[in-house]
PDB file of C-alpha atoms in Angstrom:
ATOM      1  CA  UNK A   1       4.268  10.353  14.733  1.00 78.00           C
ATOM      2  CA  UNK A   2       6.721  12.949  13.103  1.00 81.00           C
ATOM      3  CA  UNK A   3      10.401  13.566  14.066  1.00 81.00           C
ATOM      4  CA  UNK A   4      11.157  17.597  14.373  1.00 76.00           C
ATOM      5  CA  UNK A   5      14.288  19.322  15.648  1.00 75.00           C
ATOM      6  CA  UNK A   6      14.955  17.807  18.837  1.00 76.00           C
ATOM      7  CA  UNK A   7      11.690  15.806  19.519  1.00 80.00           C
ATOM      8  CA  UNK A   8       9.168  13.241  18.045  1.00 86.00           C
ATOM      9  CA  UNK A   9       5.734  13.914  18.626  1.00 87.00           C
ATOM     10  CA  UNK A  10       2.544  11.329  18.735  1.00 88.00           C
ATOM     11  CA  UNK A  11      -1.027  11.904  18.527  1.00 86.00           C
ATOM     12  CA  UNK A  12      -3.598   8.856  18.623  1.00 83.00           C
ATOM     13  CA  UNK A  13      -6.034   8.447  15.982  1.00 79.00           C
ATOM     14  CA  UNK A  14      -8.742  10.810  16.929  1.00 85.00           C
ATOM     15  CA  UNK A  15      -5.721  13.603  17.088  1.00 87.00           C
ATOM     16  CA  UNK A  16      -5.309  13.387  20.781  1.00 90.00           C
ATOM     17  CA  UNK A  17      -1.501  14.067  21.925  1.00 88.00           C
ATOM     18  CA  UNK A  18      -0.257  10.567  23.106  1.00 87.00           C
ATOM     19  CA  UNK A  19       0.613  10.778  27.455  1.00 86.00           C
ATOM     20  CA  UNK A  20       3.969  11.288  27.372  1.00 83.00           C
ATOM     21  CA  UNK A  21       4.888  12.804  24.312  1.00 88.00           C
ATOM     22  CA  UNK A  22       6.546  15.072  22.580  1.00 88.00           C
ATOM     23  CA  UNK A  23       9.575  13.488  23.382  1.00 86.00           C
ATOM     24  CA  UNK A  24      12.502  15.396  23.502  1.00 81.00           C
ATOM     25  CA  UNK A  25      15.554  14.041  22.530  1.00 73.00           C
ATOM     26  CA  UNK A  26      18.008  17.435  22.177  1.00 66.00           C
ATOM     27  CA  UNK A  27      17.926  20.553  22.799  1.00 59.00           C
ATOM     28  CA  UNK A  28      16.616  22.564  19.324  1.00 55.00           C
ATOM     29  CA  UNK A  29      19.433  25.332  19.057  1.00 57.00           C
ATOM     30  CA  UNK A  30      21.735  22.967  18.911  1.00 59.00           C
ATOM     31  CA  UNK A  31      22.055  22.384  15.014  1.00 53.00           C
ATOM     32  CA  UNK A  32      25.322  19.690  15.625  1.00 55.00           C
ATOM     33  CA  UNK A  33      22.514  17.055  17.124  1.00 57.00           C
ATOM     34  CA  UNK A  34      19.170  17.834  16.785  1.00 59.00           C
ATOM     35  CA  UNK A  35      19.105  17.811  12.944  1.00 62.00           C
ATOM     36  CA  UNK A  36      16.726  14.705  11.541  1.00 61.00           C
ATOM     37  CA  UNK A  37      18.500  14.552   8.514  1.00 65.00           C
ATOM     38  CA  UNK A  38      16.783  12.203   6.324  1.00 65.00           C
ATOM     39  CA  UNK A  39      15.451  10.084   8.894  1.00 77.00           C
ATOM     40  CA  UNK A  40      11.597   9.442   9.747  1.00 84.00           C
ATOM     41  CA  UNK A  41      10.573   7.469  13.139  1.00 90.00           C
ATOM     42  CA  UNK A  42       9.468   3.593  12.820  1.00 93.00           C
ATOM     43  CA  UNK A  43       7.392   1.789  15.722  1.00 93.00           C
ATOM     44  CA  UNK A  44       8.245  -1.897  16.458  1.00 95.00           C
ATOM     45  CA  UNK A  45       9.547  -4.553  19.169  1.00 96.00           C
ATOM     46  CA  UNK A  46      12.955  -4.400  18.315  1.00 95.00           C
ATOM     47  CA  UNK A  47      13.610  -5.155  22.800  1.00 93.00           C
ATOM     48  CA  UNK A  48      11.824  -7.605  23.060  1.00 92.00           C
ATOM     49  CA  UNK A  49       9.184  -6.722  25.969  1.00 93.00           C
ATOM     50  CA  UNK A  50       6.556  -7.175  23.476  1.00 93.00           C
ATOM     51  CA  UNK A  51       6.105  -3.340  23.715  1.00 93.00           C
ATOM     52  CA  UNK A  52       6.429  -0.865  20.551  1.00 93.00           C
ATOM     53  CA  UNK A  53       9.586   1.140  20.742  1.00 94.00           C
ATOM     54  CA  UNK A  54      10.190   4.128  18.364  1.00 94.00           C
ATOM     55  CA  UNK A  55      13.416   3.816  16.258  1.00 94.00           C
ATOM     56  CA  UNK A  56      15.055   6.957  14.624  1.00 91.00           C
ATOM     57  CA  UNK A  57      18.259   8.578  13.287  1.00 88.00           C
ATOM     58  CA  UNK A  58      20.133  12.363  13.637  1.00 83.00           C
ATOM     59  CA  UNK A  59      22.593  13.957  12.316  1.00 76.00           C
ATOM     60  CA  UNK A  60      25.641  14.175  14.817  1.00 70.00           C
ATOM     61  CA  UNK A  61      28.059  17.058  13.598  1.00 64.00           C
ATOM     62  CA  UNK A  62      29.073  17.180   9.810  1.00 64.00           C
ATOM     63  CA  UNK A  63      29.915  13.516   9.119  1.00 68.00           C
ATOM     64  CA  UNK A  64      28.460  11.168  11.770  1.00 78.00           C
ATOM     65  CA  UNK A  65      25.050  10.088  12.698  1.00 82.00           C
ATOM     66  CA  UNK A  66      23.070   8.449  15.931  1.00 85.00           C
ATOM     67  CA  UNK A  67      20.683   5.697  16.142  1.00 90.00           C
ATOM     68  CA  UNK A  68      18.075   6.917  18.959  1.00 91.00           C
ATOM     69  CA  UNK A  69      15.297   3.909  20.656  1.00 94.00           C
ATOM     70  CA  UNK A  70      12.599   5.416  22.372  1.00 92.00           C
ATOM     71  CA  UNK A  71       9.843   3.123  24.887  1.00 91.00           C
ATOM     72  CA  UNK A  72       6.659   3.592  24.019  1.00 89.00           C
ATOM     73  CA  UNK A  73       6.458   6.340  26.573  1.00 88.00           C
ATOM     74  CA  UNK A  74       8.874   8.532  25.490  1.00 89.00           C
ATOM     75  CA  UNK A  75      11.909   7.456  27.277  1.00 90.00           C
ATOM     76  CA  UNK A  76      15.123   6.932  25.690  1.00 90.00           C
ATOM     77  CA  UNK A  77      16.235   3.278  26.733  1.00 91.00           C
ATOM     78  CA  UNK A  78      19.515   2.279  28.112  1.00 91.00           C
ATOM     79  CA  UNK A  79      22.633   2.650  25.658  1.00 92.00           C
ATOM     80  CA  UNK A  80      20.961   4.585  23.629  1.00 91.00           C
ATOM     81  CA  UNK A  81      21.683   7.391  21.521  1.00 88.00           C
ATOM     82  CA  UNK A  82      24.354   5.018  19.532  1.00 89.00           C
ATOM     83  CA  UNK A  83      26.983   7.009  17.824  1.00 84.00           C
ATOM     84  CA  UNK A  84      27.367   6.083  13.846  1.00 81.00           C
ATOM     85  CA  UNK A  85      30.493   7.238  12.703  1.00 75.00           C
ATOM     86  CA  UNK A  86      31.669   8.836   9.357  1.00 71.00           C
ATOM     87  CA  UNK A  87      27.855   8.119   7.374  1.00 72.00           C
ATOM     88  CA  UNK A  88      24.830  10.425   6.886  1.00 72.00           C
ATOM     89  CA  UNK A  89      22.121   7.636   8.434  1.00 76.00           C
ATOM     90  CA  UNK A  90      18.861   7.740   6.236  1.00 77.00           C
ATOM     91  CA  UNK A  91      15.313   6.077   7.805  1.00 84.00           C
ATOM     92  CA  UNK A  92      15.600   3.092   9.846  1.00 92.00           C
ATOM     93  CA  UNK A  93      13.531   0.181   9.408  1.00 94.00           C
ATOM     94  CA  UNK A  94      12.322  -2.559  11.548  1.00 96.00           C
ATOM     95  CA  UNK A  95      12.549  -6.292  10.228  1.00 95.00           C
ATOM     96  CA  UNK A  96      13.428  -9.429  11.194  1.00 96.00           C
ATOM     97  CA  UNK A  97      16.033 -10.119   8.309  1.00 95.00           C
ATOM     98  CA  UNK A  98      17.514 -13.592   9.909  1.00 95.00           C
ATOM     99  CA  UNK A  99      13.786 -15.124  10.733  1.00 95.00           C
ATOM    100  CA  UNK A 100      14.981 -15.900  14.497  1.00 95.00           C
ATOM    101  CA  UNK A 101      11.857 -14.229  15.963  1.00 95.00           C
ATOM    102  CA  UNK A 102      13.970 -10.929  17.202  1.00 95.00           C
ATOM    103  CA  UNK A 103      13.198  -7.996  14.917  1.00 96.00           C
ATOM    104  CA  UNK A 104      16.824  -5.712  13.641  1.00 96.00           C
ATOM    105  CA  UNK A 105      17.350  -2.373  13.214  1.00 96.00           C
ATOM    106  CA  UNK A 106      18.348  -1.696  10.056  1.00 94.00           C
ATOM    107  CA  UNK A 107      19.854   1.921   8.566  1.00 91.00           C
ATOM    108  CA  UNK A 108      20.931   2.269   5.186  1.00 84.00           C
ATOM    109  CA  UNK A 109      23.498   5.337   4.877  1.00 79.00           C
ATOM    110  CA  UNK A 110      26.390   6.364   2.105  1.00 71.00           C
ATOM    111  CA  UNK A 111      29.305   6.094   4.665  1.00 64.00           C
ATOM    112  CA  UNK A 112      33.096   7.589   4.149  1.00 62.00           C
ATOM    113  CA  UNK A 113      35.576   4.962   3.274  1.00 61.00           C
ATOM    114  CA  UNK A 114      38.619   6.566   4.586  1.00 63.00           C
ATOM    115  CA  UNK A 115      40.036   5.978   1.053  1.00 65.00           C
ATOM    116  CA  UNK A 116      38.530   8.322  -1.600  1.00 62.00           C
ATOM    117  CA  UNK A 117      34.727   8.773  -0.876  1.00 64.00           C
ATOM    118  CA  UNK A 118      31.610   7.671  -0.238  1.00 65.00           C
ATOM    119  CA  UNK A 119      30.080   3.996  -0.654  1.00 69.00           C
ATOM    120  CA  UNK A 120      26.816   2.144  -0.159  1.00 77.00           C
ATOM    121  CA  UNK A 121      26.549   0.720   3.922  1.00 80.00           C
ATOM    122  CA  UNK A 122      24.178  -1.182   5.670  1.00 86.00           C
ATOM    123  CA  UNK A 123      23.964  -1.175   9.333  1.00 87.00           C
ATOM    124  CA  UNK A 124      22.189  -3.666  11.493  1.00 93.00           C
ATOM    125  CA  UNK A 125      21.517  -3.887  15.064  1.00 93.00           C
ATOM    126  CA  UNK A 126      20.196  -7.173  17.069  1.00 94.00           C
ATOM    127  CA  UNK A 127      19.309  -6.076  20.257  1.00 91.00           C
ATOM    128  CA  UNK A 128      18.949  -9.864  21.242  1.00 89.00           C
ATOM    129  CA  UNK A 129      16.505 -11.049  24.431  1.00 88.00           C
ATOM    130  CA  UNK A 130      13.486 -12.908  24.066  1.00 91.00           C
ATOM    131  CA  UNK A 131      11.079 -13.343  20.934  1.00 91.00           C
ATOM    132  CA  UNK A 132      10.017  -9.992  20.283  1.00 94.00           C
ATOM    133  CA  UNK A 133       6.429  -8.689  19.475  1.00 93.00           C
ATOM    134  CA  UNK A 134       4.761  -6.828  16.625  1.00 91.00           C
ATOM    135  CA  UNK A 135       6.296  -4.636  14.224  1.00 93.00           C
ATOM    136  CA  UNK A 136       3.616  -1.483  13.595  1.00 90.00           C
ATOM    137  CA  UNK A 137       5.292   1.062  11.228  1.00 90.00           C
ATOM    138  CA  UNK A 138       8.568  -0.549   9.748  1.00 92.00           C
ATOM    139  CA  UNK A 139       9.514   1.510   7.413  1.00 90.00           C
ATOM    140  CA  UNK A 140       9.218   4.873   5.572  1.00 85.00           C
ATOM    141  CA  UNK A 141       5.395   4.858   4.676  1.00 82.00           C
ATOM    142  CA  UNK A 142       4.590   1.972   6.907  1.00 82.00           C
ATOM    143  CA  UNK A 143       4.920  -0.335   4.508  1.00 79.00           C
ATOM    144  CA  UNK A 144       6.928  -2.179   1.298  1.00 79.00           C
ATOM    145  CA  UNK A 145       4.025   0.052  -0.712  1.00 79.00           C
ATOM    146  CA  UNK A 146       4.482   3.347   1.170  1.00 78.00           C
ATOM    147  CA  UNK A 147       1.158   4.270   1.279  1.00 78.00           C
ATOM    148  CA  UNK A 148       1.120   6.412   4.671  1.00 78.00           C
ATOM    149  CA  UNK A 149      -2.056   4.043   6.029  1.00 79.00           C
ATOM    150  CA  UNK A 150      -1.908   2.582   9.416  1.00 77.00           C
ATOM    151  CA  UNK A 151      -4.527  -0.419   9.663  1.00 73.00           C
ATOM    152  CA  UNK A 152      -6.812  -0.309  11.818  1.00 72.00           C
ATOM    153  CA  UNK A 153      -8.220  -3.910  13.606  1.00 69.00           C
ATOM    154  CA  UNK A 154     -12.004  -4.272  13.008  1.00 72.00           C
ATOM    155  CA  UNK A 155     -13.366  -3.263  16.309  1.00 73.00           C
TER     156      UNK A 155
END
């Protein structure tokens, strides 16, 4: 999966596009929201209908970012893109931080503090609903190690 100007792509592991995708999430020429930024798409149940969802952050204009959640077909779900104000949003990741069974969406960013610059911010999302299913990719490199490997189950 890579995030591009406007769209995420997919490809399953034989290199196959994945049914459904690219999905487009703004139109290319326009620079104000279709810039990734420093962001990088993570797969998880972060809904809770047991079904991976794709996770990702823009830029929004000069000093604000959005939080986009994709199904696993493509389609942005409902109150989504979420505007973050005044912060350039780096890489979500997917965890379940409180150990309630519901995984959060977590965003690290260096956010304006109205005062005299930037500081350190963490945002977190709980989407709530049921117990929620696996997390797949939950971070920048898949993993606490980063090392870019999905596994694969033993057939």
């Amino acid at each position: 999966m890579i995030q591009t100007r406007g769209a995420v792509d997919a490809w399953t592991g034989n290199g196959d596009p994945v049914p459904g995708w690219p999905a487009r999430w703004a139109d290319p020429d326009d620079y104000q929201y279709a810039d990734p930024g420093n962001s990088a798409p993570v797969v998880g149940d972060v809904d809770g209908d047991r079904r991976p969802d794709v996770v990702f952050t823009s830029r929004s204009g000069r000093s604000n970012s959005r939080l986009y959640l994709l199904s696993r077909d493509g389609v942005l779900l409902k109150g989504f893109p979420k505007e973050i104000r005044g912060c350039d949003a780096r890489a979500p990741a997917i965890a379940d931080i409180d150990l309630d069974g519901r995984n959060q969406i977590l965003i690290g960013s260096a956010a304006w503090d109205d005062v005299g610059g930037m500081m350190d911010s963490l945002w977190v999302y709980d989407l709530g609903g049921p117990a929620h299913g696996r997390i797949e990719w939950g971070q920048v490199g898949g993993d606490a190690r980063h090392r870019y490997v999905y596994p694969v189950p033993p057939p």
